[in-house]
Amino acid sequence: MASKKREVIEEIGVVMGLVSVQFLYAGNAILLSIILKTGLQPSSLIICSTFATFLVLSPLAILFERHEKMAVKDHLQACYTVAFTFVWGVVFQSLFMKGVHLTSPAVATAMPNLAPGLIFFIACGFGLERMDIGCKYSRAKIGGTMLCVLGAVVMSLMQSDHSNTNTKTPTDFNSQTILGCTYLIAAVFVLSTQVVLQAITLRDFSAPISMCSITSLLGSMLTAVVEVVLDENYWDWDYLHLQDLLGYSIVAGGISGMCISVNAWAMKKRGPVVVSIFNPLGTVISAATSISLGDSISAKDLAGMLVMFSGLYLVLWAKRNESNAKSPNVDHHAADDTIVFDIEKPLLT
């Protein structure tokens, strides 16, 4: 009875935690868009915010994971993952920052909804996901992914320019918007690859906060080195920009630290697909907040979001029915090392 109650509390915690993460991500996207308009360089925000994330996560790692014991193979796997993830993390943040700067918070928050479909295909490449062209559910997953991509393209080409009436050349604005969306799509692909890799590692690795903390530190250091080498005047900030940078870094570091910790915990408990289910909520939150701040969203933007959401949930519907079609008493992966996440277990049971 006690274990059942604990399980219910844990599932409620997963739901509430992932919903809270989407609120934080949406708010951070809007704040980031405002900060970038003050003239701060995106790379400056990456360096300071990722270092702030390290400062936030390090005490949590010491507090909760200092007694964790792991086998040698787990340490080696963690080292490989950290080395790969921190490079991928820097690439993702760089692409995402450029995308936000050229588009809007609503679009920047909508693009990550491509991740569930991309995660599916990448997982197939790693042998973690079932793919059978003869199965209607596999075809539905492919079709849903295509709808996600179509929705992203619609948002890229049809984004309203109502909030950019001061732009002198609409063609330049359209080119910037398409370029920004291209950056965001590339960032989502990088993120999807990173999520699958983390899911593999979190199966056995018992210190996810420590891994994320080290990744943030290495990412901050790498970005700083690259910027110093490429830009001799990189550190010539004025006092106003320095104040904005420090203030945002503290806020972003706290937000990122909390979101990373919750996502890592939820992914370890339920797998990457369940975590990705909650991504569309961030788009709705960001769009509603942008409207309240005076931004605008056209019917074409909403149509693109609708197509994207339709494709997303077609993929999730196919996965649910595909798993239900299997015998519940047979473990189809017991004989190999394939990762099995119980994604079909009801969240609130």
XYZ file of C-alpha atoms in Angstrom:
349
model
C 0.000 0.000 0.000
C 2.825 2.359 0.914
C 4.667 1.586 -2.323
C 1.486 2.228 -4.334
C 1.016 5.593 -2.665
C 4.643 6.460 -3.288
C 4.243 5.557 -6.964
C 1.199 7.819 -7.303
C 3.067 10.698 -5.686
C 6.021 10.106 -7.998
C 3.820 10.158 -11.112
C 2.118 13.355 -9.987
C 5.573 14.813 -9.399
C 6.607 13.911 -12.954
C 3.551 15.635 -14.425
C 3.791 18.755 -12.281
C 7.538 18.985 -12.782
C 7.349 18.766 -16.572
C 4.493 21.287 -16.734
C 6.518 23.684 -14.576
C 9.519 23.216 -16.865
C 7.458 24.353 -19.866
C 6.345 27.497 -18.021
C 9.977 28.259 -17.181
C 11.186 27.602 -20.727
C 8.485 29.844 -22.217
C 9.294 32.668 -19.830
C 12.999 32.298 -20.497
C 12.449 32.476 -24.278
C 10.557 35.761 -23.923
C 13.140 37.207 -21.541
C 15.928 36.128 -23.873
C 14.293 37.875 -26.838
C 14.006 41.109 -24.832
C 17.607 40.933 -23.609
C 18.986 40.340 -27.110
C 17.280 43.530 -28.335
C 19.472 45.561 -25.938
C 22.510 44.726 -28.066
C 24.066 41.916 -26.062
C 25.862 39.244 -28.034
C 24.267 35.773 -27.928
C 27.620 34.160 -27.156
C 27.995 36.362 -24.069
C 24.704 35.065 -22.744
C 25.759 31.482 -23.456
C 29.008 31.825 -21.521
C 27.546 33.503 -18.462
C 24.266 31.568 -18.292
C 25.909 28.148 -18.664
C 28.464 29.037 -16.005
C 25.622 30.188 -13.760
C 23.917 26.838 -14.423
C 27.085 25.102 -13.231
C 27.035 27.191 -10.054
C 23.391 26.284 -9.440
C 23.733 22.551 -10.131
C 27.024 21.924 -8.326
C 25.616 22.304 -4.785
C 22.655 20.105 -5.728
C 24.998 17.432 -7.081
C 27.063 17.497 -3.894
C 23.951 17.402 -1.735
C 22.074 14.593 -3.484
C 24.710 12.568 -5.332
C 27.855 12.604 -3.208
C 27.204 9.060 -1.946
C 26.434 7.542 -5.351
C 28.626 4.600 -6.339
C 29.101 3.501 -9.939
C 30.947 0.772 -11.747
C 34.002 1.540 -13.875
C 32.033 1.075 -17.089
C 29.487 3.618 -15.859
C 32.265 6.150 -15.263
C 33.664 5.546 -18.748
C 30.224 5.859 -20.320
C 29.622 9.054 -18.370
C 32.930 10.517 -19.597
C 32.063 9.754 -23.211
C 28.607 11.235 -22.765
C 29.875 14.393 -21.075
C 32.497 14.934 -23.797
C 29.902 14.533 -26.545
C 27.078 16.332 -24.766
C 28.953 19.473 -23.828
C 30.064 20.016 -27.435
C 26.529 19.322 -28.662
C 25.149 21.601 -25.941
C 27.297 24.516 -27.067
C 26.224 23.975 -30.677
C 22.556 23.820 -29.645
C 22.669 26.997 -27.580
C 24.537 28.902 -30.285
C 22.015 27.909 -32.947
C 19.063 28.562 -30.631
C 20.308 32.035 -29.639
C 20.727 33.036 -33.282
C 17.278 31.658 -34.085
C 15.577 33.590 -31.279
C 17.343 36.770 -32.363
C 16.007 36.464 -35.934
C 12.459 35.266 -35.168
C 10.207 35.665 -32.116
C 9.663 33.920 -28.747
C 6.569 32.101 -30.032
C 8.411 30.625 -33.013
C 11.479 29.823 -30.909
C 9.320 27.908 -28.450
C 7.326 26.186 -31.206
C 10.303 24.713 -33.040
C 11.321 22.303 -30.232
C 7.999 20.544 -30.873
C 9.829 18.896 -33.768
C 11.937 17.038 -31.226
C 9.589 14.067 -30.560
C 9.527 13.135 -34.240
C 13.260 13.610 -34.642
C 13.915 11.659 -31.469
C 11.891 8.812 -32.960
C 14.028 8.599 -36.113
C 17.298 8.984 -34.219
C 16.190 6.307 -31.767
C 15.486 4.032 -34.745
C 19.043 4.580 -35.869
C 20.280 3.503 -32.442
C 17.981 0.487 -32.433
C 15.853 1.890 -29.606
C 12.609 2.274 -31.549
C 10.542 -0.171 -33.593
C 10.214 0.550 -37.329
C 8.183 -1.700 -39.638
C 6.919 -0.155 -42.878
C 4.294 -2.889 -43.128
C 2.764 -1.816 -39.812
C 0.133 0.923 -39.944
C 1.394 2.397 -36.693
C 4.915 2.750 -38.071
C 3.485 4.493 -41.139
C 1.455 6.740 -38.858
C 4.609 7.695 -36.976
C 6.349 8.582 -40.229
C 3.341 10.595 -41.421
C 3.108 12.403 -38.109
C 6.750 13.368 -38.286
C 6.238 14.767 -41.782
C 3.330 16.854 -40.482
C 5.588 18.221 -37.758
C 8.113 19.288 -40.374
C 5.353 20.778 -42.553
C 4.056 22.799 -39.618
C 7.543 24.143 -38.973
C 7.930 25.148 -42.624
C 4.536 26.895 -42.576
C 5.571 28.896 -39.535
C 8.879 29.744 -41.211
C 7.313 31.056 -44.426
C 4.060 32.500 -43.134
C 5.119 34.254 -39.948
C 3.301 37.552 -39.653
C 5.340 40.727 -40.100
C 2.814 42.834 -38.198
C 5.214 43.286 -35.278
C 7.970 44.377 -37.696
C 6.231 47.317 -39.380
C 9.373 49.401 -38.953
C 11.325 47.076 -41.235
C 12.156 48.960 -44.419
C 12.512 45.934 -46.690
C 9.978 43.142 -46.173
C 12.116 40.831 -48.319
C 15.030 41.207 -45.910
C 12.711 40.501 -43.007
C 11.403 37.354 -44.675
C 14.947 36.212 -45.391
C 15.931 36.790 -41.770
C 12.878 34.928 -40.541
C 13.586 31.914 -42.739
C 17.243 31.951 -41.693
C 16.242 32.162 -38.035
C 13.863 29.226 -38.387
C 16.622 27.265 -40.123
C 18.864 27.900 -37.126
C 16.094 26.729 -34.800
C 15.420 23.536 -36.779
C 19.139 22.721 -36.736
C 19.208 23.392 -32.990
C 16.294 21.007 -32.457
C 18.081 18.267 -34.399
C 21.145 18.711 -32.193
C 18.932 18.682 -29.101
C 17.163 15.504 -30.218
C 20.465 13.694 -30.686
C 21.561 14.857 -27.262
C 18.324 13.646 -25.648
C 18.681 10.145 -27.095
C 22.287 9.958 -25.909
C 21.294 11.112 -22.437
C 18.496 8.552 -22.318
C 21.006 5.797 -23.048
C 23.339 7.048 -20.335
C 20.677 7.648 -17.696
C 19.663 3.995 -17.829
C 22.657 3.102 -15.645
C 24.261 6.392 -14.668
C 23.078 7.333 -11.183
C 24.324 10.939 -11.028
C 22.513 12.949 -13.734
C 22.838 16.300 -11.941
C 26.614 15.904 -11.709
C 26.795 15.090 -15.405
C 24.737 18.160 -16.346
C 26.813 20.356 -14.026
C 30.109 19.287 -15.592
C 28.617 19.659 -19.066
C 27.579 23.255 -18.313
C 31.041 24.170 -17.027
C 32.832 22.679 -20.027
C 30.386 24.313 -22.423
C 30.937 27.728 -20.867
C 34.721 27.349 -21.030
C 34.704 26.135 -24.635
C 32.466 28.978 -25.820
C 34.633 31.560 -24.041
C 37.812 30.215 -25.644
C 36.260 30.216 -29.113
C 34.955 33.780 -28.778
C 38.261 35.136 -27.444
C 40.126 33.564 -30.365
C 37.671 34.791 -33.005
C 36.904 38.257 -31.602
C 39.675 40.380 -30.093
C 37.214 43.021 -28.856
C 34.829 40.492 -27.401
C 35.169 41.672 -23.785
C 34.683 45.380 -24.547
C 31.272 45.684 -22.899
C 29.822 48.901 -21.554
C 28.580 49.068 -17.977
C 24.877 48.922 -18.907
C 25.314 45.769 -20.953
C 27.375 44.186 -18.190
C 24.554 44.796 -15.700
C 21.991 43.277 -18.068
C 24.259 40.323 -18.731
C 24.873 39.514 -15.077
C 21.206 39.894 -14.193
C 20.028 37.645 -16.992
C 22.762 35.092 -16.325
C 21.685 34.660 -12.727
C 18.042 34.203 -13.734
C 18.837 31.948 -16.709
C 21.261 29.875 -14.672
C 18.628 29.200 -12.037
C 15.969 28.387 -14.638
C 18.279 26.138 -16.631
C 19.503 24.356 -13.524
C 15.993 23.561 -12.341
C 14.791 22.499 -15.792
C 17.786 20.257 -16.422
C 17.392 18.571 -13.053
C 13.658 17.940 -13.500
C 14.042 16.714 -17.083
C 16.907 14.393 -16.161
C 14.906 12.928 -13.285
C 11.771 12.500 -15.409
C 13.750 10.992 -18.283
C 15.374 8.480 -15.949
C 11.950 7.520 -14.584
C 9.880 7.496 -17.779
C 12.137 7.930 -20.807
C 12.619 10.674 -23.433
C 9.267 10.319 -25.212
C 7.215 11.144 -22.115
C 9.386 14.209 -21.516
C 8.862 15.375 -25.107
C 5.065 15.036 -24.827
C 4.940 18.215 -22.759
C 6.857 20.405 -25.240
C 3.769 21.830 -27.049
C 2.584 23.393 -23.802
C 5.512 25.796 -23.959
C 4.378 27.112 -27.343
C 0.914 27.954 -26.067
C 2.338 29.686 -22.989
C 4.874 31.663 -25.013
C 2.307 32.723 -27.620
C -0.196 33.865 -24.991
C 2.467 35.823 -23.131
C 3.784 37.413 -26.337
C 0.290 38.657 -27.191
C -0.054 40.178 -23.727
C 3.255 42.002 -24.290
C 2.020 43.544 -27.541
C 3.329 40.965 -30.004
C 1.048 39.509 -32.664
C 0.330 36.045 -34.051
C -1.517 35.660 -37.334
C -3.946 32.961 -38.392
C -1.202 31.495 -40.586
C 1.068 31.122 -37.566
C -1.729 29.386 -35.682
C -2.325 27.104 -38.674
C 1.337 26.125 -38.665
C 1.191 25.363 -34.949
C -1.969 23.295 -35.453
C -0.359 21.218 -38.213
C 2.721 20.727 -36.058
C 0.669 19.621 -33.043
C -1.423 17.282 -35.222
C 1.698 15.550 -36.469
C 3.150 15.367 -32.982
C 0.143 13.680 -31.455
C -0.260 11.368 -34.445
C 3.219 10.069 -33.609
C 2.306 9.684 -29.946
C -1.013 7.981 -30.812
C 0.796 5.498 -33.051
C 3.329 4.690 -30.346
C 0.574 4.124 -27.794
C -1.410 1.761 -30.025
C 1.720 0.004 -31.245
C 2.699 -0.859 -27.685
C -0.849 -1.882 -26.754
C -0.865 -4.298 -29.704
C 1.992 -6.229 -28.123
C 1.460 -8.840 -25.453
C 1.698 -7.114 -22.060
C 3.328 -10.176 -20.523
C 6.186 -10.467 -23.020
C 9.387 -8.453 -22.786
C 10.485 -8.182 -26.405
C 13.862 -6.780 -25.433
C 14.808 -8.979 -22.517
C 17.410 -10.849 -24.516
C 19.471 -7.841 -25.524
C 20.769 -4.560 -24.188
C 18.081 -2.409 -25.816
C 16.727 0.242 -23.490
C 13.096 -0.316 -22.501
C 11.160 2.627 -21.046
C 7.661 1.928 -19.794
C 6.163 4.906 -21.629
C 2.689 3.384 -21.792
C 2.249 3.130 -18.062
C -0.458 5.682 -17.170
C 1.002 8.807 -15.612
C -1.701 9.075 -12.958
C -2.457 5.570 -11.776
